[in-house]
């Protein structure tokens, strides 16, 4: 059974930092596409950062480049958020896409429950 559990959200002042952690179970995350998404009130969920595997550098959305960093371990994925802005306020979700090719090609998507990040003075 695949599970993703996020932690680390909270209230932070503008310019502050937070670290989000996603602990995965039920699969080996090494060859799984791991991503962080976020969703602000009244807005669509958007991709923040994505790591296609444990050996490649992550890709980042333009609005977080230079401020956020993503790393992954055996069963954890972290999002380091620096110089936070009020517009970064959102629920942040961990996402895993598991691709299998045998016997048939399929993609399975899994989401964590989300963790709230609020940037406010």
GROMACS .gro file of N, CA and C in nm:
model
  363
    1UNK      N    1   0.085  -0.119   0.000
    1UNK     CA    2   0.000   0.000   0.000
    1UNK      C    3   0.089   0.124   0.000
    2UNK      N    4   0.068   0.208  -0.100
    2UNK     CA    5   0.150   0.328  -0.112
    2UNK      C    6   0.097   0.437  -0.020
    3UNK      N    7   0.188   0.499   0.053
    3UNK     CA    8   0.151   0.611   0.139
    3UNK      C    9   0.255   0.720   0.127
    4UNK      N   10   0.207   0.844   0.130
    4UNK     CA   11   0.293   0.962   0.132
    4UNK      C   12   0.247   1.049   0.248
    5UNK      N   13   0.338   1.084   0.335
    5UNK     CA   14   0.303   1.164   0.451
    5UNK      C   15   0.393   1.286   0.458
    6UNK      N   16   0.332   1.404   0.446
    6UNK     CA   17   0.407   1.528   0.450
    6UNK      C   18   0.411   1.584   0.593
    7UNK      N   19   0.514   1.660   0.619
    7UNK     CA   20   0.524   1.732   0.746
    7UNK      C   21   0.612   1.854   0.724
    8UNK      N   22   0.609   1.946   0.822
    8UNK     CA   23   0.698   2.061   0.819
    8UNK      C   24   0.634   2.192   0.786
    9UNK      N   25   0.505   2.191   0.753
    9UNK     CA   26   0.440   2.317   0.723
    9UNK      C   27   0.421   2.401   0.849
   10UNK      N   28   0.376   2.525   0.827
   10UNK     CA   29   0.352   2.612   0.941
   10UNK      C   30   0.342   2.757   0.899
   11UNK      N   31   0.347   2.843   0.999
   11UNK     CA   32   0.340   2.987   0.978
   11UNK      C   33   0.481   3.045   0.985
   12UNK      N   34   0.515   3.125   0.885
   12UNK     CA   35   0.648   3.184   0.880
   12UNK      C   36   0.635   3.327   0.828
   13UNK      N   37   0.724   3.413   0.871
   13UNK     CA   38   0.723   3.551   0.825
   13UNK      C   39   0.785   3.563   0.686
   14UNK      N   40   0.748   3.664   0.612
   14UNK     CA   41   0.812   3.685   0.481
   14UNK      C   42   0.963   3.692   0.495
   15UNK      N   43   1.031   3.626   0.402
   15UNK     CA   44   1.176   3.617   0.409
   15UNK      C   45   1.227   3.499   0.487
   16UNK      N   46   1.139   3.429   0.554
   16UNK     CA   47   1.178   3.315   0.635
   16UNK      C   48   1.194   3.187   0.553
   17UNK      N   49   1.222   3.078   0.625
   17UNK     CA   50   1.249   2.950   0.560
   17UNK      C   51   1.169   2.838   0.628
   18UNK      N   52   1.141   2.737   0.551
   18UNK     CA   53   1.078   2.615   0.601
   18UNK      C   54   1.133   2.497   0.524
   19UNK      N   55   1.129   2.382   0.589
   19UNK     CA   56   1.165   2.257   0.523
   19UNK      C   57   1.046   2.163   0.532
   20UNK      N   58   0.999   2.118   0.417
   20UNK     CA   59   0.893   2.018   0.412
   20UNK      C   60   0.955   1.882   0.385
   21UNK      N   61   0.898   1.781   0.448
   21UNK     CA   62   0.946   1.644   0.430
   21UNK      C   63   0.830   1.554   0.392
   22UNK      N   64   0.855   1.466   0.300
   22UNK     CA   65   0.757   1.365   0.258
   22UNK      C   66   0.820   1.228   0.279
   23UNK      N   67   0.755   1.148   0.361
   23UNK     CA   68   0.801   1.012   0.385
   23UNK      C   69   0.712   0.917   0.307
   24UNK      N   70   0.774   0.835   0.226
   24UNK     CA   71   0.698   0.743   0.142
   24UNK      C   72   0.712   0.600   0.194
   25UNK      N   73   0.611   0.520   0.167
   25UNK     CA   74   0.616   0.378   0.199
   25UNK      C   75   0.533   0.303   0.097
   26UNK      N   76   0.562   0.175   0.085
   26UNK     CA   77   0.488   0.091  -0.009
   26UNK      C   78   0.551   0.083  -0.146
   27UNK      N   79   0.662   0.153  -0.166
   27UNK     CA   80   0.734   0.143  -0.291
   27UNK      C   81   0.876   0.195  -0.268
   28UNK      N   82   0.963   0.164  -0.361
   28UNK     CA   83   1.099   0.215  -0.357
   28UNK      C   84   1.104   0.342  -0.439
   29UNK      N   85   1.133   0.454  -0.376
   29UNK     CA   86   1.120   0.583  -0.445
   29UNK      C   87   1.234   0.612  -0.540
   30UNK      N   88   1.331   0.527  -0.547
   30UNK     CA   89   1.450   0.556  -0.626
   30UNK      C   90   1.417   0.579  -0.773
   31UNK      N   91   1.326   0.501  -0.829
   31UNK     CA   92   1.295   0.512  -0.971
   31UNK      C   93   1.155   0.564  -0.994
   32UNK      N   94   1.109   0.642  -0.903
   32UNK     CA   95   0.975   0.699  -0.912
   32UNK      C   96   0.988   0.849  -0.930
   33UNK      N   97   0.901   0.907  -1.011
   33UNK     CA   98   0.901   1.052  -1.027
   33UNK      C   99   0.835   1.113  -0.904
   34UNK      N  100   0.912   1.190  -0.830
   34UNK     CA  101   0.862   1.254  -0.708
   34UNK      C  102   0.850   1.404  -0.732
   35UNK      N  103   0.741   1.460  -0.686
   35UNK     CA  104   0.716   1.602  -0.710
   35UNK      C  105   0.653   1.666  -0.588
   36UNK      N  106   0.666   1.796  -0.584
   36UNK     CA  107   0.592   1.879  -0.489
   36UNK      C  108   0.500   1.970  -0.570
   37UNK      N  109   0.372   1.973  -0.529
   37UNK     CA  110   0.273   2.063  -0.586
   37UNK      C  111   0.224   2.153  -0.474
   38UNK      N  112   0.156   2.258  -0.513
   38UNK     CA  113   0.090   2.341  -0.414
   38UNK      C  114  -0.043   2.392  -0.470
   39UNK      N  115  -0.131   2.424  -0.377
   39UNK     CA  116  -0.261   2.477  -0.416
   39UNK      C  117  -0.301   2.587  -0.318
   40UNK      N  118  -0.316   2.705  -0.372
   40UNK     CA  119  -0.361   2.819  -0.292
   40UNK      C  120  -0.513   2.828  -0.302
   41UNK      N  121  -0.577   2.893  -0.205
   41UNK     CA  122  -0.723   2.905  -0.207
   41UNK      C  123  -0.771   2.969  -0.336
   42UNK      N  124  -0.868   2.905  -0.400
   42UNK     CA  125  -0.926   2.960  -0.522
   42UNK      C  126  -0.841   2.942  -0.647
   43UNK      N  127  -0.730   2.870  -0.633
   43UNK     CA  128  -0.642   2.851  -0.748
   43UNK      C  129  -0.624   2.703  -0.776
   44UNK      N  130  -0.577   2.674  -0.897
   44UNK     CA  131  -0.551   2.535  -0.934
   44UNK      C  132  -0.421   2.487  -0.872
   45UNK      N  133  -0.413   2.358  -0.856
   45UNK     CA  134  -0.290   2.298  -0.806
   45UNK      C  135  -0.180   2.316  -0.912
   46UNK      N  136  -0.061   2.352  -0.865
   46UNK     CA  137   0.048   2.378  -0.959
   46UNK      C  138   0.175   2.308  -0.915
   47UNK      N  139   0.255   2.272  -1.015
   47UNK     CA  140   0.381   2.204  -0.989
   47UNK      C  141   0.483   2.303  -0.934
   48UNK      N  142   0.551   2.262  -0.829
   48UNK     CA  143   0.656   2.344  -0.767
   48UNK      C  144   0.794   2.291  -0.805
   49UNK      N  145   0.814   2.162  -0.788
   49UNK     CA  146   0.944   2.102  -0.818
   49UNK      C  147   0.923   1.954  -0.849
   50UNK      N  148   1.011   1.899  -0.932
   50UNK     CA  149   0.997   1.761  -0.974
   50UNK      C  150   1.133   1.696  -0.988
   51UNK      N  151   1.141   1.574  -0.940
   51UNK     CA  152   1.263   1.495  -0.951
   51UNK      C  153   1.229   1.366  -1.023
   52UNK      N  154   1.282   1.346  -1.143
   52UNK     CA  155   1.242   1.229  -1.221
   52UNK      C  156   1.306   1.101  -1.170
   53UNK      N  157   1.421   1.113  -1.105
   53UNK     CA  158   1.482   0.997  -1.041
   53UNK      C  159   1.587   1.047  -0.943
   54UNK      N  160   1.649   0.954  -0.875
   54UNK     CA  161   1.743   0.991  -0.770
   54UNK      C  162   1.876   1.040  -0.822
   55UNK      N  163   1.895   1.034  -0.955
   55UNK     CA  164   2.027   1.067  -1.012
   55UNK      C  165   2.029   1.197  -1.089
   56UNK      N  166   1.913   1.258  -1.109
   56UNK     CA  167   1.905   1.379  -1.189
   56UNK      C  168   1.875   1.499  -1.103
   57UNK      N  169   1.915   1.616  -1.150
   57UNK     CA  170   1.882   1.738  -1.080
   57UNK      C  171   1.732   1.766  -1.095
   58UNK      N  172   1.671   1.816  -0.990
   58UNK     CA  173   1.527   1.847  -0.999
   58UNK      C  174   1.500   1.964  -1.094
   59UNK      N  175   1.378   1.969  -1.140
   59UNK     CA  176   1.330   2.084  -1.216
   59UNK      C  177   1.242   2.168  -1.125
   60UNK      N  178   1.245   2.300  -1.146
   60UNK     CA  179   1.170   2.390  -1.061
   60UNK      C  180   1.082   2.483  -1.143
   61UNK      N  181   0.968   2.517  -1.087
   61UNK     CA  182   0.885   2.620  -1.148
   61UNK      C  183   0.958   2.753  -1.141
   62UNK      N  184   0.932   2.838  -1.239
   62UNK     CA  185   1.004   2.967  -1.245
   62UNK      C  186   0.984   3.048  -1.118
   63UNK      N  187   0.866   3.039  -1.059
   63UNK     CA  188   0.837   3.125  -0.945
   63UNK      C  189   0.909   3.083  -0.817
   64UNK      N  190   0.978   2.970  -0.818
   64UNK     CA  191   1.055   2.929  -0.700
   64UNK      C  192   1.203   2.911  -0.728
   65UNK      N  193   1.244   2.927  -0.852
   65UNK     CA  194   1.385   2.910  -0.885
   65UNK      C  195   1.472   3.005  -0.805
   66UNK      N  196   1.580   2.951  -0.750
   66UNK     CA  197   1.671   3.032  -0.670
   66UNK      C  198   1.628   3.044  -0.525
   67UNK      N  199   1.508   3.001  -0.492
   67UNK     CA  200   1.458   3.011  -0.354
   67UNK      C  201   1.432   2.874  -0.291
   68UNK      N  202   1.386   2.780  -0.372
   68UNK     CA  203   1.351   2.647  -0.323
   68UNK      C  204   1.452   2.545  -0.372
   69UNK      N  205   1.471   2.440  -0.292
   69UNK     CA  206   1.555   2.329  -0.331
   69UNK      C  207   1.486   2.198  -0.295
   70UNK      N  208   1.510   2.096  -0.376
   70UNK     CA  209   1.447   1.965  -0.354
   70UNK      C  210   1.554   1.859  -0.346
   71UNK      N  211   1.539   1.770  -0.250
   71UNK     CA  212   1.631   1.659  -0.240
   71UNK      C  213   1.552   1.533  -0.209
   72UNK      N  214   1.611   1.417  -0.238
   72UNK     CA  215   1.543   1.292  -0.211
   72UNK      C  216   1.641   1.190  -0.158
   73UNK      N  217   1.593   1.113  -0.063
   73UNK     CA  218   1.670   1.004  -0.008
   73UNK      C  219   1.602   0.874  -0.043
   74UNK      N  220   1.627   0.772   0.032
   74UNK     CA  221   1.574   0.640   0.001
   74UNK      C  222   1.421   0.641   0.005
   75UNK      N  223   1.365   0.693   0.110
   75UNK     CA  224   1.220   0.695   0.124
   75UNK      C  225   1.168   0.831   0.167
   76UNK      N  226   1.249   0.934   0.145
   76UNK     CA  227   1.206   1.069   0.180
   76UNK      C  228   1.234   1.166   0.066
   77UNK      N  229   1.152   1.267   0.061
   77UNK     CA  230   1.172   1.376  -0.033
   77UNK      C  231   1.153   1.505   0.046
   78UNK      N  232   1.245   1.596   0.031
   78UNK     CA  233   1.238   1.721   0.107
   78UNK      C  234   1.229   1.841   0.013
   79UNK      N  235   1.163   1.942   0.062
   79UNK     CA  236   1.155   2.070  -0.010
   79UNK      C  237   1.204   2.178   0.084
   80UNK      N  238   1.314   2.240   0.046
   80UNK     CA  239   1.372   2.348   0.125
   80UNK      C  240   1.324   2.480   0.065
   81UNK      N  241   1.255   2.557   0.146
   81UNK     CA  242   1.196   2.682   0.099
   81UNK      C  243   1.260   2.799   0.170
   82UNK      N  244   1.323   2.886   0.093
   82UNK     CA  245   1.390   3.003   0.148
   82UNK      C  246   1.331   3.130   0.090
   83UNK      N  247   1.355   3.240   0.159
   83UNK     CA  248   1.305   3.371   0.115
   83UNK      C  249   1.156   3.362   0.079
   84UNK      N  250   1.079   3.308   0.169
   84UNK     CA  251   0.937   3.286   0.143
   84UNK      C  252   0.862   3.418   0.131
   85UNK      N  253   0.762   3.414   0.042
   85UNK     CA  254   0.681   3.531   0.013
   85UNK      C  255   0.536   3.501   0.047
   86UNK      N  256   0.456   3.603   0.072
   86UNK     CA  257   0.314   3.577   0.100
   86UNK      C  258   0.245   3.497  -0.010
   87UNK      N  259   0.287   3.515  -0.133
   87UNK     CA  260   0.225   3.440  -0.243
   87UNK      C  261   0.263   3.293  -0.245
   88UNK      N  262   0.356   3.253  -0.158
   88UNK     CA  263   0.388   3.111  -0.143
   88UNK      C  264   0.290   3.040  -0.050
   89UNK      N  265   0.199   3.116   0.010
   89UNK     CA  266   0.100   3.055   0.098
   89UNK      C  267   0.012   2.959   0.020
   90UNK      N  268   0.007   2.834   0.067
   90UNK     CA  269  -0.068   2.729  -0.003
   90UNK      C  270  -0.060   2.601   0.078
   91UNK      N  271  -0.140   2.505   0.036
   91UNK     CA  272  -0.122   2.369   0.085
   91UNK      C  273  -0.024   2.300  -0.010
   92UNK      N  274   0.079   2.242   0.046
   92UNK     CA  275   0.182   2.177  -0.034
   92UNK      C  276   0.162   2.025  -0.028
   93UNK      N  277   0.166   1.965  -0.146
   93UNK     CA  278   0.140   1.821  -0.158
   93UNK      C  279   0.261   1.749  -0.215
   94UNK      N  280   0.287   1.635  -0.160
   94UNK     CA  281   0.386   1.544  -0.215
   94UNK      C  282   0.315   1.453  -0.315
   95UNK      N  283   0.381   1.425  -0.425
   95UNK     CA  284   0.320   1.343  -0.532
   95UNK      C  285   0.423   1.242  -0.582
   96UNK      N  286   0.374   1.121  -0.607
   96UNK     CA  287   0.457   1.016  -0.665
   96UNK      C  288   0.390   0.960  -0.789
   97UNK      N  289   0.466   0.949  -0.894
   97UNK     CA  290   0.416   0.885  -1.017
   97UNK      C  291   0.500   0.759  -1.039
   98UNK      N  292   0.432   0.645  -1.032
   98UNK     CA  293   0.499   0.518  -1.050
   98UNK      C  294   0.467   0.466  -1.190
   99UNK      N  295   0.570   0.444  -1.267
   99UNK     CA  296   0.553   0.396  -1.404
   99UNK      C  297   0.601   0.252  -1.413
  100UNK      N  298   0.516   0.165  -1.462
  100UNK     CA  299   0.555   0.027  -1.486
  100UNK      C  300   0.536  -0.003  -1.635
  101UNK      N  301   0.621  -0.089  -1.686
  101UNK     CA  302   0.616  -0.119  -1.829
  101UNK      C  303   0.581  -0.263  -1.858
  102UNK      N  304   0.586  -0.349  -1.759
  102UNK     CA  305   0.549  -0.489  -1.778
  102UNK      C  306   0.448  -0.531  -1.673
  103UNK      N  307   0.351  -0.610  -1.709
  103UNK     CA  308   0.326  -0.661  -1.845
  103UNK      C  309   0.271  -0.556  -1.940
  104UNK      N  310   0.210  -0.451  -1.890
  104UNK     CA  311   0.159  -0.342  -1.973
  104UNK      C  312   0.205  -0.210  -1.914
  105UNK      N  313   0.216  -0.112  -2.002
  105UNK     CA  314   0.256   0.021  -1.955
  105UNK      C  315   0.142   0.081  -1.874
  106UNK      N  316   0.179   0.136  -1.756
  106UNK     CA  317   0.079   0.206  -1.677
  106UNK      C  318   0.146   0.309  -1.590
  107UNK      N  319   0.070   0.410  -1.556
  107UNK     CA  320   0.115   0.514  -1.466
  107UNK      C  321   0.017   0.523  -1.350
  108UNK      N  322   0.069   0.525  -1.232
  108UNK     CA  323  -0.015   0.537  -1.112
  108UNK      C  324   0.029   0.660  -1.034
  109UNK      N  325  -0.068   0.741  -0.995
  109UNK     CA  326  -0.040   0.865  -0.922
  109UNK      C  327  -0.087   0.852  -0.777
  110UNK      N  328  -0.001   0.903  -0.689
  110UNK     CA  329  -0.033   0.901  -0.547
  110UNK      C  330  -0.006   1.039  -0.488
  111UNK      N  331  -0.092   1.077  -0.391
  111UNK     CA  332  -0.080   1.208  -0.329
  111UNK      C  333  -0.075   1.193  -0.178
  112UNK      N  334  -0.002   1.283  -0.116
  112UNK     CA  335  -0.009   1.294   0.028
  112UNK      C  336  -0.129   1.377   0.068
  113UNK      N  337  -0.147   1.393   0.198
  113UNK     CA  338  -0.265   1.465   0.248
  113UNK      C  339  -0.245   1.617   0.243
  114UNK      N  340  -0.122   1.661   0.224
  114UNK     CA  341  -0.094   1.804   0.217
  114UNK      C  342  -0.052   1.862   0.350
  115UNK      N  343   0.027   1.967   0.343
  115UNK     CA  344   0.068   2.041   0.463
  115UNK      C  345   0.058   2.190   0.433
  116UNK      N  346  -0.001   2.262   0.526
  116UNK     CA  347  -0.028   2.405   0.506
  116UNK      C  348   0.098   2.487   0.533
  117UNK      N  349   0.127   2.576   0.440
  117UNK     CA  350   0.234   2.674   0.457
  117UNK      C  351   0.170   2.812   0.447
  118UNK      N  352   0.189   2.892   0.551
  118UNK     CA  353   0.134   3.027   0.554
  118UNK      C  354   0.248   3.126   0.575
  119UNK      N  355   0.259   3.220   0.483
  119UNK     CA  356   0.363   3.321   0.491
  119UNK      C  357   0.295   3.455   0.519
  120UNK      N  358   0.317   3.505   0.639
  120UNK     CA  359   0.247   3.626   0.680
  120UNK      C  360   0.321   3.692   0.794
  121UNK      N  361   0.314   3.824   0.798
  121UNK     CA  362   0.375   3.897   0.908
  121UNK      C  363   0.271   3.923   1.017
   0.00000   0.00000   0.00000
